[in-house]
PDB file of C-alpha atoms and ligand atoms in Angstrom:
ATOM      1  CA  MET A   1      97.124 252.739-307.996  1.00  0.00           C
ATOM      2  CA  ARG A   2      96.237 249.860-306.319  1.00  0.00           C
ATOM      3  CA  LYS A   3      96.513 247.211-308.927  1.00  0.00           C
ATOM      4  CA  PRO A   4      92.921 245.447-309.027  1.00  0.00           C
ATOM      5  CA  PHE A   5      91.913 241.470-307.679  1.00  0.00           C
ATOM      6  CA  ILE A   6      89.867 239.565-307.986  1.00  0.00           C
ATOM      7  CA  ALA A   7      90.118 236.143-306.342  1.00  0.00           C
ATOM      8  CA  GLY A   8      87.586 232.483-306.223  1.00  0.00           C
ATOM      9  CA  ASN A   9      87.631 231.029-302.917  1.00  0.00           C
ATOM     10  CA  TRP A  10      86.975 227.577-303.988  1.00  0.00           C
ATOM     11  CA  LYS A  11      85.601 226.230-300.238  1.00  0.00           C
ATOM     12  CA  MET A  12      85.367 222.938-299.489  1.00  0.00           C
ATOM     13  CA  TYR A  13      84.934 222.359-303.488  1.00  0.00           C
ATOM     14  CA  LYS A  14      86.681 220.514-305.724  1.00  0.00           C
ATOM     15  CA  THR A  15      88.961 217.487-305.808  1.00  0.00           C
ATOM     16  CA  PRO A  16      92.620 217.163-307.698  1.00  0.00           C
ATOM     17  CA  LYS A  17      91.110 216.600-310.647  1.00  0.00           C
ATOM     18  CA  GLU A  18      88.022 218.496-310.931  1.00  0.00           C
ATOM     19  CA  SER A  19      91.063 221.319-310.335  1.00  0.00           C
ATOM     20  CA  LEU A  20      93.645 221.114-312.773  1.00  0.00           C
ATOM     21  CA  ALA A  21      90.531 220.799-315.150  1.00  0.00           C
ATOM     22  CA  PHE A  22      89.125 223.836-314.062  1.00  0.00           C
ATOM     23  CA  LEU A  23      91.919 224.789-315.185  1.00  0.00           C
ATOM     24  CA  ASP A  24      92.421 223.576-318.279  1.00  0.00           C
ATOM     25  CA  ALA A  25      89.425 225.435-319.296  1.00  0.00           C
ATOM     26  CA  PHE A  26      90.234 228.465-317.596  1.00  0.00           C
ATOM     27  CA  LEU A  27      93.620 229.086-317.936  1.00  0.00           C
ATOM     28  CA  PRO A  28      93.402 229.926-321.703  1.00  0.00           C
ATOM     29  CA  LEU A  29      90.107 231.964-321.555  1.00  0.00           C
ATOM     30  CA  VAL A  30      92.246 235.138-318.972  1.00  0.00           C
ATOM     31  CA  GLU A  31      95.233 233.973-321.034  1.00  0.00           C
ATOM     32  CA  GLY A  32      97.390 237.822-321.648  1.00  0.00           C
ATOM     33  CA  HIS A  33      95.054 239.671-319.294  1.00  0.00           C
ATOM     34  CA  THR A  34      96.917 241.981-317.183  1.00  0.00           C
ATOM     35  CA  ARG A  35      94.772 244.961-315.540  1.00  0.00           C
ATOM     36  CA  ASP A  36      93.963 242.674-312.494  1.00  0.00           C
ATOM     37  CA  GLU A  37      95.909 240.503-310.323  1.00  0.00           C
ATOM     38  CA  ILE A  38      93.946 236.895-310.734  1.00  0.00           C
ATOM     39  CA  ALA A  39      93.671 233.879-307.789  1.00  0.00           C
ATOM     40  CA  VAL A  40      92.351 231.783-306.959  1.00  0.00           C
ATOM     41  CA  PHE A  41      92.174 229.221-303.410  1.00  0.00           C
ATOM     42  CA  PRO A  42      91.688 225.572-303.982  1.00  0.00           C
ATOM     43  CA  THR A  43      91.583 222.278-300.773  1.00  0.00           C
ATOM     44  CA  MET A  44      94.645 221.612-299.829  1.00  0.00           C
ATOM     45  CA  SER A  45      93.974 219.077-300.680  1.00  0.00           C
ATOM     46  CA  SER A  46      93.928 220.268-304.715  1.00  0.00           C
ATOM     47  CA  LEU A  47      96.892 223.318-303.781  1.00  0.00           C
ATOM     48  CA  GLY A  48     100.159 221.645-304.930  1.00  0.00           C
ATOM     49  CA  TYR A  49      98.338 220.201-308.143  1.00  0.00           C
ATOM     50  CA  VAL A  50      96.820 223.863-308.726  1.00  0.00           C
ATOM     51  CA  LEU A  51     100.280 225.453-307.954  1.00  0.00           C
ATOM     52  CA  GLU A  52     102.142 223.731-310.151  1.00  0.00           C
ATOM     53  CA  ALA A  53     100.322 223.586-313.140  1.00  0.00           C
ATOM     54  CA  THR A  54      99.696 227.333-312.461  1.00  0.00           C
ATOM     55  CA  VAL A  55     103.700 227.732-313.092  1.00  0.00           C
ATOM     56  CA  GLY A  56     104.748 231.041-314.996  1.00  0.00           C
ATOM     57  CA  THR A  57     100.580 231.977-315.878  1.00  0.00           C
ATOM     58  CA  ASN A  58      99.289 235.376-314.864  1.00  0.00           C
ATOM     59  CA  VAL A  59      97.455 232.804-312.217  1.00  0.00           C
ATOM     60  CA  ARG A  60      97.704 232.636-308.650  1.00  0.00           C
ATOM     61  CA  ALA A  61      97.103 230.309-306.090  1.00  0.00           C
ATOM     62  CA  GLY A  62      96.560 230.676-302.469  1.00  0.00           C
ATOM     63  CA  ALA A  63      95.345 228.156-299.717  1.00  0.00           C
ATOM     64  CA  GLN A  64      92.361 228.970-297.425  1.00  0.00           C
ATOM     65  CA  ASN A  65      93.807 229.226-293.901  1.00  0.00           C
ATOM     66  CA  MET A  66      96.957 228.654-292.099  1.00  0.00           C
ATOM     67  CA  HIS A  67      97.894 228.287-288.766  1.00  0.00           C
ATOM     68  CA  TRP A  68     100.736 230.533-287.387  1.00  0.00           C
ATOM     69  CA  LEU A  69     103.796 228.747-285.761  1.00  0.00           C
ATOM     70  CA  ASN A  70     106.112 226.759-287.943  1.00  0.00           C
ATOM     71  CA  GLU A  71     105.493 222.729-287.137  1.00  0.00           C
ATOM     72  CA  GLY A  72     104.189 221.086-284.052  1.00  0.00           C
ATOM     73  CA  PRO A  73     101.730 218.333-282.772  1.00  0.00           C
ATOM     74  CA  TYR A  74      98.238 220.301-284.364  1.00  0.00           C
ATOM     75  CA  THR A  75      96.860 217.429-285.997  1.00  0.00           C
ATOM     76  CA  GLY A  76      95.291 218.922-289.153  1.00  0.00           C
ATOM     77  CA  GLN A  77      96.874 222.353-289.705  1.00  0.00           C
ATOM     78  CA  THR A  78      99.119 223.527-291.946  1.00  0.00           C
ATOM     79  CA  SER A  79     101.791 225.902-291.345  1.00  0.00           C
ATOM     80  CA  PRO A  80     103.781 229.071-292.972  1.00  0.00           C
ATOM     81  CA  THR A  81     106.818 227.071-293.635  1.00  0.00           C
ATOM     82  CA  MET A  82     105.273 223.990-295.065  1.00  0.00           C
ATOM     83  CA  LEU A  83     102.610 226.909-297.998  1.00  0.00           C
ATOM     84  CA  VAL A  84     106.494 228.536-298.752  1.00  0.00           C
ATOM     85  CA  SER A  85     107.642 224.922-299.706  1.00  0.00           C
ATOM     86  CA  ILE A  86     105.310 224.064-302.487  1.00  0.00           C
ATOM     87  CA  GLY A  87     105.390 227.762-304.178  1.00  0.00           C
ATOM     88  CA  CYS A  88     102.991 228.730-302.091  1.00  0.00           C
ATOM     89  CA  ARG A  89     102.273 232.563-301.185  1.00  0.00           C
ATOM     90  CA  HIS A  90      98.829 233.955-300.631  1.00  0.00           C
ATOM     91  CA  VAL A  91      96.725 232.811-297.755  1.00  0.00           C
ATOM     92  CA  LEU A  92      92.864 233.816-296.342  1.00  0.00           C
ATOM     93  CA  LEU A  93      92.591 234.733-293.331  1.00  0.00           C
ATOM     94  CA  GLY A  94      90.107 235.089-290.793  1.00  0.00           C
ATOM     95  CA  HIS A  95      86.509 233.830-293.565  1.00  0.00           C
ATOM     96  CA  SER A  96      83.647 234.425-291.474  1.00  0.00           C
ATOM     97  CA  GLU A  97      83.314 230.438-292.688  1.00  0.00           C
ATOM     98  CA  GLN A  98      86.836 229.387-290.421  1.00  0.00           C
ATOM     99  CA  ARG A  99      84.609 232.985-287.530  1.00  0.00           C
ATOM    100  CA  LEU A 100      81.150 230.876-287.772  1.00  0.00           C
ATOM    101  CA  TYR A 101      81.894 227.381-287.854  1.00  0.00           C
ATOM    102  CA  PHE A 102      85.381 226.804-286.285  1.00  0.00           C
ATOM    103  CA  ASN A 103      86.230 228.714-283.801  1.00  0.00           C
ATOM    104  CA  GLU A 104      88.830 231.455-285.104  1.00  0.00           C
ATOM    105  CA  THR A 105      89.456 233.686-283.198  1.00  0.00           C
ATOM    106  CA  TYR A 106      90.252 237.710-283.738  1.00  0.00           C
ATOM    107  CA  GLU A 107      93.299 236.881-281.164  1.00  0.00           C
ATOM    108  CA  ARG A 108      94.049 233.993-283.639  1.00  0.00           C
ATOM    109  CA  VAL A 109      93.675 235.722-287.467  1.00  0.00           C
ATOM    110  CA  ASN A 110      96.212 238.872-285.900  1.00  0.00           C
ATOM    111  CA  LEU A 111      98.528 235.473-284.500  1.00  0.00           C
ATOM    112  CA  LYS A 112      97.924 234.295-288.872  1.00  0.00           C
ATOM    113  CA  LEU A 113      98.342 237.799-290.477  1.00  0.00           C
ATOM    114  CA  LYS A 114     101.597 238.070-288.571  1.00  0.00           C
ATOM    115  CA  ALA A 115     103.272 234.764-289.751  1.00  0.00           C
ATOM    116  CA  ALA A 116     102.303 235.725-293.083  1.00  0.00           C
ATOM    117  CA  ILE A 117     103.703 238.835-293.290  1.00  0.00           C
ATOM    118  CA  ASN A 118     106.823 236.998-291.633  1.00  0.00           C
ATOM    119  CA  HIS A 119     107.080 234.369-294.272  1.00  0.00           C
ATOM    120  CA  GLY A 120     106.664 236.233-296.573  1.00  0.00           C
ATOM    121  CA  ILE A 121     102.830 235.856-297.608  1.00  0.00           C
ATOM    122  CA  THR A 122     100.046 237.548-298.779  1.00  0.00           C
ATOM    123  CA  PRO A 123      97.718 237.496-296.790  1.00  0.00           C
ATOM    124  CA  ILE A 124      94.073 238.206-297.952  1.00  0.00           C
ATOM    125  CA  VAL A 125      92.678 239.510-294.199  1.00  0.00           C
ATOM    126  CA  CYS A 126      88.063 238.566-294.369  1.00  0.00           C
ATOM    127  CA  VAL A 127      86.307 240.935-292.191  1.00  0.00           C
ATOM    128  CA  GLY A 128      82.673 241.149-291.997  1.00  0.00           C
ATOM    129  CA  GLU A 129      79.358 241.630-290.182  1.00  0.00           C
ATOM    130  CA  LEU A 130      75.935 239.357-289.796  1.00  0.00           C
ATOM    131  CA  LEU A 131      73.013 240.831-290.325  1.00  0.00           C
ATOM    132  CA  ALA A 132      71.878 241.038-287.089  1.00  0.00           C
ATOM    133  CA  GLU A 133      74.898 243.761-286.541  1.00  0.00           C
ATOM    134  CA  ARG A 134      74.003 245.509-290.126  1.00  0.00           C
ATOM    135  CA  GLU A 135      70.215 245.843-288.500  1.00  0.00           C
ATOM    136  CA  ASP A 136      71.328 247.527-285.098  1.00  0.00           C
ATOM    137  CA  LEU A 137      73.735 249.699-287.025  1.00  0.00           C
ATOM    138  CA  LYS A 138      76.665 248.120-285.771  1.00  0.00           C
ATOM    139  CA  THR A 139      78.201 247.710-289.146  1.00  0.00           C
ATOM    140  CA  GLU A 140      80.815 249.433-288.322  1.00  0.00           C
ATOM    141  CA  GLU A 141      82.150 248.807-284.126  1.00  0.00           C
ATOM    142  CA  THR A 142      82.026 245.542-286.118  1.00  0.00           C
ATOM    143  CA  LEU A 143      84.646 246.068-288.906  1.00  0.00           C
ATOM    144  CA  ARG A 144      86.527 248.350-286.604  1.00  0.00           C
ATOM    145  CA  SER A 145      87.115 246.238-284.404  1.00  0.00           C
ATOM    146  CA  GLN A 146      87.749 243.529-286.831  1.00  0.00           C
ATOM    147  CA  VAL A 147      90.541 245.004-288.131  1.00  0.00           C
ATOM    148  CA  ARG A 148      91.571 246.447-285.475  1.00  0.00           C
ATOM    149  CA  ALA A 149      92.447 243.149-283.814  1.00  0.00           C
ATOM    150  CA  ALA A 150      93.695 242.027-287.036  1.00  0.00           C
ATOM    151  CA  LEU A 151      96.067 244.489-287.050  1.00  0.00           C
ATOM    152  CA  ARG A 152      96.950 244.915-283.699  1.00  0.00           C
ATOM    153  CA  ASN A 153     101.258 245.613-283.315  1.00  0.00           C
ATOM    154  CA  ILE A 154     101.339 245.298-287.209  1.00  0.00           C
ATOM    155  CA  SER A 155     103.843 248.198-288.622  1.00  0.00           C
ATOM    156  CA  ALA A 156     103.111 250.306-291.768  1.00  0.00           C
ATOM    157  CA  SER A 157     105.807 248.407-293.204  1.00  0.00           C
ATOM    158  CA  GLU A 158     104.759 245.062-292.294  1.00  0.00           C
ATOM    159  CA  ALA A 159     101.222 246.088-293.802  1.00  0.00           C
ATOM    160  CA  ARG A 160     102.782 246.286-297.913  1.00  0.00           C
ATOM    161  CA  ARG A 161     101.412 243.729-298.863  1.00  0.00           C
ATOM    162  CA  LEU A 162      98.933 242.915-297.241  1.00  0.00           C
ATOM    163  CA  VAL A 163      94.832 242.739-298.666  1.00  0.00           C
ATOM    164  CA  ILE A 164      91.040 243.011-296.820  1.00  0.00           C
ATOM    165  CA  ALA A 165      88.365 241.634-298.247  1.00  0.00           C
ATOM    166  CA  TYR A 166      85.010 243.134-297.289  1.00  0.00           C
ATOM    167  CA  GLU A 167      82.486 240.166-296.912  1.00  0.00           C
ATOM    168  CA  PRO A 168      79.045 241.044-295.112  1.00  0.00           C
ATOM    169  CA  ILE A 169      77.388 238.004-293.894  1.00  0.00           C
ATOM    170  CA  TRP A 170      74.656 238.472-295.330  1.00  0.00           C
ATOM    171  CA  ALA A 171      75.418 238.157-299.171  1.00  0.00           C
ATOM    172  CA  ILE A 172      77.634 235.141-298.639  1.00  0.00           C
ATOM    173  CA  GLY A 173      76.175 231.809-301.399  1.00  0.00           C
ATOM    174  CA  THR A 174      72.340 234.316-300.903  1.00  0.00           C
ATOM    175  CA  GLY A 175      72.701 235.371-304.282  1.00  0.00           C
ATOM    176  CA  SER A 176      72.103 239.109-302.756  1.00  0.00           C
ATOM    177  CA  THR A 177      75.053 240.974-302.993  1.00  0.00           C
ATOM    178  CA  ALA A 178      75.485 244.462-301.756  1.00  0.00           C
ATOM    179  CA  SER A 179      75.068 247.484-303.141  1.00  0.00           C
ATOM    180  CA  PRO A 180      77.582 248.967-304.983  1.00  0.00           C
ATOM    181  CA  GLU A 181      77.259 252.055-302.633  1.00  0.00           C
ATOM    182  CA  VAL A 182      76.566 249.588-299.683  1.00  0.00           C
ATOM    183  CA  ALA A 183      79.746 247.710-300.108  1.00  0.00           C
ATOM    184  CA  ALA A 184      81.977 251.048-301.071  1.00  0.00           C
ATOM    185  CA  GLU A 185      81.027 252.500-297.307  1.00  0.00           C
ATOM    186  CA  ALA A 186      82.162 249.748-296.197  1.00  0.00           C
ATOM    187  CA  HIS A 187      85.551 249.743-297.520  1.00  0.00           C
ATOM    188  CA  LYS A 188      85.946 253.455-296.458  1.00  0.00           C
ATOM    189  CA  ILE A 189      85.011 252.630-292.749  1.00  0.00           C
ATOM    190  CA  ILE A 190      87.673 249.534-293.544  1.00  0.00           C
ATOM    191  CA  ARG A 191      89.864 251.935-295.107  1.00  0.00           C
ATOM    192  CA  HIS A 192      89.795 254.414-292.207  1.00  0.00           C
ATOM    193  CA  GLU A 193      90.323 252.292-289.482  1.00  0.00           C
ATOM    194  CA  LEU A 194      93.578 250.704-291.538  1.00  0.00           C
ATOM    195  CA  SER A 195      95.043 254.246-291.650  1.00  0.00           C
ATOM    196  CA  HIS A 196      94.626 254.348-287.968  1.00  0.00           C
ATOM    197  CA  CYS A 197      96.328 251.292-287.460  1.00  0.00           C
ATOM    198  CA  CYS A 198      98.971 252.071-289.585  1.00  0.00           C
ATOM    199  CA  GLY A 199      98.658 255.258-291.492  1.00  0.00           C
ATOM    200  CA  GLU A 200      97.175 256.862-293.926  1.00  0.00           C
ATOM    201  CA  GLN A 201     100.079 255.741-296.596  1.00  0.00           C
ATOM    202  CA  THR A 202      99.477 251.998-295.932  1.00  0.00           C
ATOM    203  CA  ALA A 203      95.768 252.800-295.620  1.00  0.00           C
ATOM    204  CA  ASP A 204      95.912 254.592-299.488  1.00  0.00           C
ATOM    205  CA  ASN A 205      97.315 251.168-300.286  1.00  0.00           C
ATOM    206  CA  THR A 206      95.921 248.517-299.302  1.00  0.00           C
ATOM    207  CA  ARG A 207      93.312 246.552-301.546  1.00  0.00           C
ATOM    208  CA  ILE A 208      90.558 246.023-300.000  1.00  0.00           C
ATOM    209  CA  LEU A 209      88.351 243.834-301.881  1.00  0.00           C
ATOM    210  CA  TYR A 210      84.456 242.788-301.276  1.00  0.00           C
ATOM    211  CA  GLY A 211      83.094 239.060-301.611  1.00  0.00           C
ATOM    212  CA  GLY A 212      79.381 238.720-301.380  1.00  0.00           C
ATOM    213  CA  SER A 213      77.551 237.153-304.074  1.00  0.00           C
ATOM    214  CA  VAL A 214      79.576 238.187-307.154  1.00  0.00           C
ATOM    215  CA  LYS A 215      78.496 237.455-310.699  1.00  0.00           C
ATOM    216  CA  PRO A 216      79.466 238.147-313.988  1.00  0.00           C
ATOM    217  CA  GLU A 217      75.773 240.662-313.769  1.00  0.00           C
ATOM    218  CA  ASN A 218      77.230 242.806-310.947  1.00  0.00           C
ATOM    219  CA  ILE A 219      81.238 243.068-310.816  1.00  0.00           C
ATOM    220  CA  GLY A 220      81.023 245.846-313.602  1.00  0.00           C
ATOM    221  CA  ALA A 221      78.908 247.736-311.710  1.00  0.00           C
ATOM    222  CA  LEU A 222      81.093 247.283-308.135  1.00  0.00           C
ATOM    223  CA  MET A 223      84.161 247.578-309.971  1.00  0.00           C
ATOM    224  CA  GLN A 224      83.104 251.151-310.552  1.00  0.00           C
ATOM    225  CA  GLN A 225      82.770 252.238-306.526  1.00  0.00           C
ATOM    226  CA  GLU A 226      87.060 253.527-306.389  1.00  0.00           C
ATOM    227  CA  GLU A 227      86.669 251.992-302.465  1.00  0.00           C
ATOM    228  CA  ILE A 228      86.103 248.717-304.289  1.00  0.00           C
ATOM    229  CA  ASP A 229      89.530 246.979-305.620  1.00  0.00           C
ATOM    230  CA  GLY A 230      88.792 243.836-306.231  1.00  0.00           C
ATOM    231  CA  ALA A 231      86.212 240.679-305.397  1.00  0.00           C
ATOM    232  CA  LEU A 232      86.556 238.104-303.809  1.00  0.00           C
ATOM    233  CA  VAL A 233      84.049 235.211-305.266  1.00  0.00           C
ATOM    234  CA  GLY A 234      83.306 231.331-304.144  1.00  0.00           C
ATOM    235  CA  GLY A 235      79.996 229.798-305.607  1.00  0.00           C
ATOM    236  CA  ALA A 236      80.654 231.889-309.267  1.00  0.00           C
ATOM    237  CA  SER A 237      84.603 230.642-309.052  1.00  0.00           C
ATOM    238  CA  LEU A 238      83.821 227.449-309.695  1.00  0.00           C
ATOM    239  CA  VAL A 239      82.556 227.134-313.250  1.00  0.00           C
ATOM    240  CA  PRO A 240      85.967 228.390-315.766  1.00  0.00           C
ATOM    241  CA  THR A 241      83.917 230.260-318.077  1.00  0.00           C
ATOM    242  CA  THR A 242      82.081 232.565-314.984  1.00  0.00           C
ATOM    243  CA  PHE A 243      85.048 232.872-313.506  1.00  0.00           C
ATOM    244  CA  ALA A 244      86.411 233.798-316.817  1.00  0.00           C
ATOM    245  CA  ASN A 245      83.853 237.153-316.877  1.00  0.00           C
ATOM    246  CA  ILE A 246      84.696 237.859-314.072  1.00  0.00           C
ATOM    247  CA  VAL A 247      87.547 238.786-314.827  1.00  0.00           C
ATOM    248  CA  HIS A 248      86.901 240.074-317.671  1.00  0.00           C
ATOM    249  CA  TYR A 249      84.731 242.168-316.380  1.00  0.00           C
ATOM    250  CA  ALA A 250      84.483 245.932-318.424  1.00  0.00           C
TER     251      ALA A 250
HETATM  252  P1  LIG B   1      79.768 233.311-302.322  1.00  0.00           P
HETATM  253  O1  LIG B   1      80.269 234.083-303.515  1.00  0.00           O
HETATM  254  O2  LIG B   1      79.162 231.864-302.793  1.00  0.00           O
HETATM  255  O3  LIG B   1      78.555 235.036-302.083  1.00  0.00           O
HETATM  256  O4  LIG B   1      80.971 233.499-301.890  1.00  0.00           O
HETATM  257  C1  LIG B   1      81.693 234.631-301.194  1.00  0.00           C
HETATM  258  C2  LIG B   1      83.047 233.807-299.961  1.00  0.00           C
HETATM  259  O5  LIG B   1      82.323 233.723-298.495  1.00  0.00           O
HETATM  260  C3  LIG B   1      84.250 234.248-300.352  1.00  0.00           C
HETATM  261  O6  LIG B   1      85.349 234.177-300.407  1.00  0.00           O
END
């Protein structure tokens, strides 16, 4: 019922030229692949080119962030209407790098989520605990409060297209993935909180992706877990053959 979703977060990598070279190599490798939804999230400078190059293919492209207002004196920001105007229908929200390095707040993630929903943009809301929180046995509390804050005043019907990415901060870019069991346990907590916020049906239908050092070698075991509905891949999504191998997990 929940179609698996494999997404590549390119972070601050790849010029437009490099992004298009990636697609030249990657698109043929996943041509005709329908089992999973596939998306890449390039930088804002490449997004328009990537959107254009993926028209008519099975690969979608989205933004790594956005503002919640349509326009205004906010230097450095991009609005939901601007994303829609270039054909962008996906956005990452609340990534831990935004939270850690750019002061992204729980409140703003909620405003952005509402704006994405209002503009028909599929939001992928990222949540995840720090190593210290896990060690202090605060994983559940952290995940629940992140989900609750993001979904404040959002109804079940509004949450219809929501996607969540569970990205434990200690697993991002470190090479140490959460074990499939640890990830599935966290997904259960997230799904439970979703059902509190938006009802059981929404919780059942919402895809929860795992992110944090996903590689071709570990994707298969992760996807075996019923709770894991896909992956948000950083480093390993930058190389066409590697990302294609992840998409083709067995
Ligand atoms: P890595 O796959 O490089 O650990 O990054 C994960 C991530 O942050 C995806 O959003």
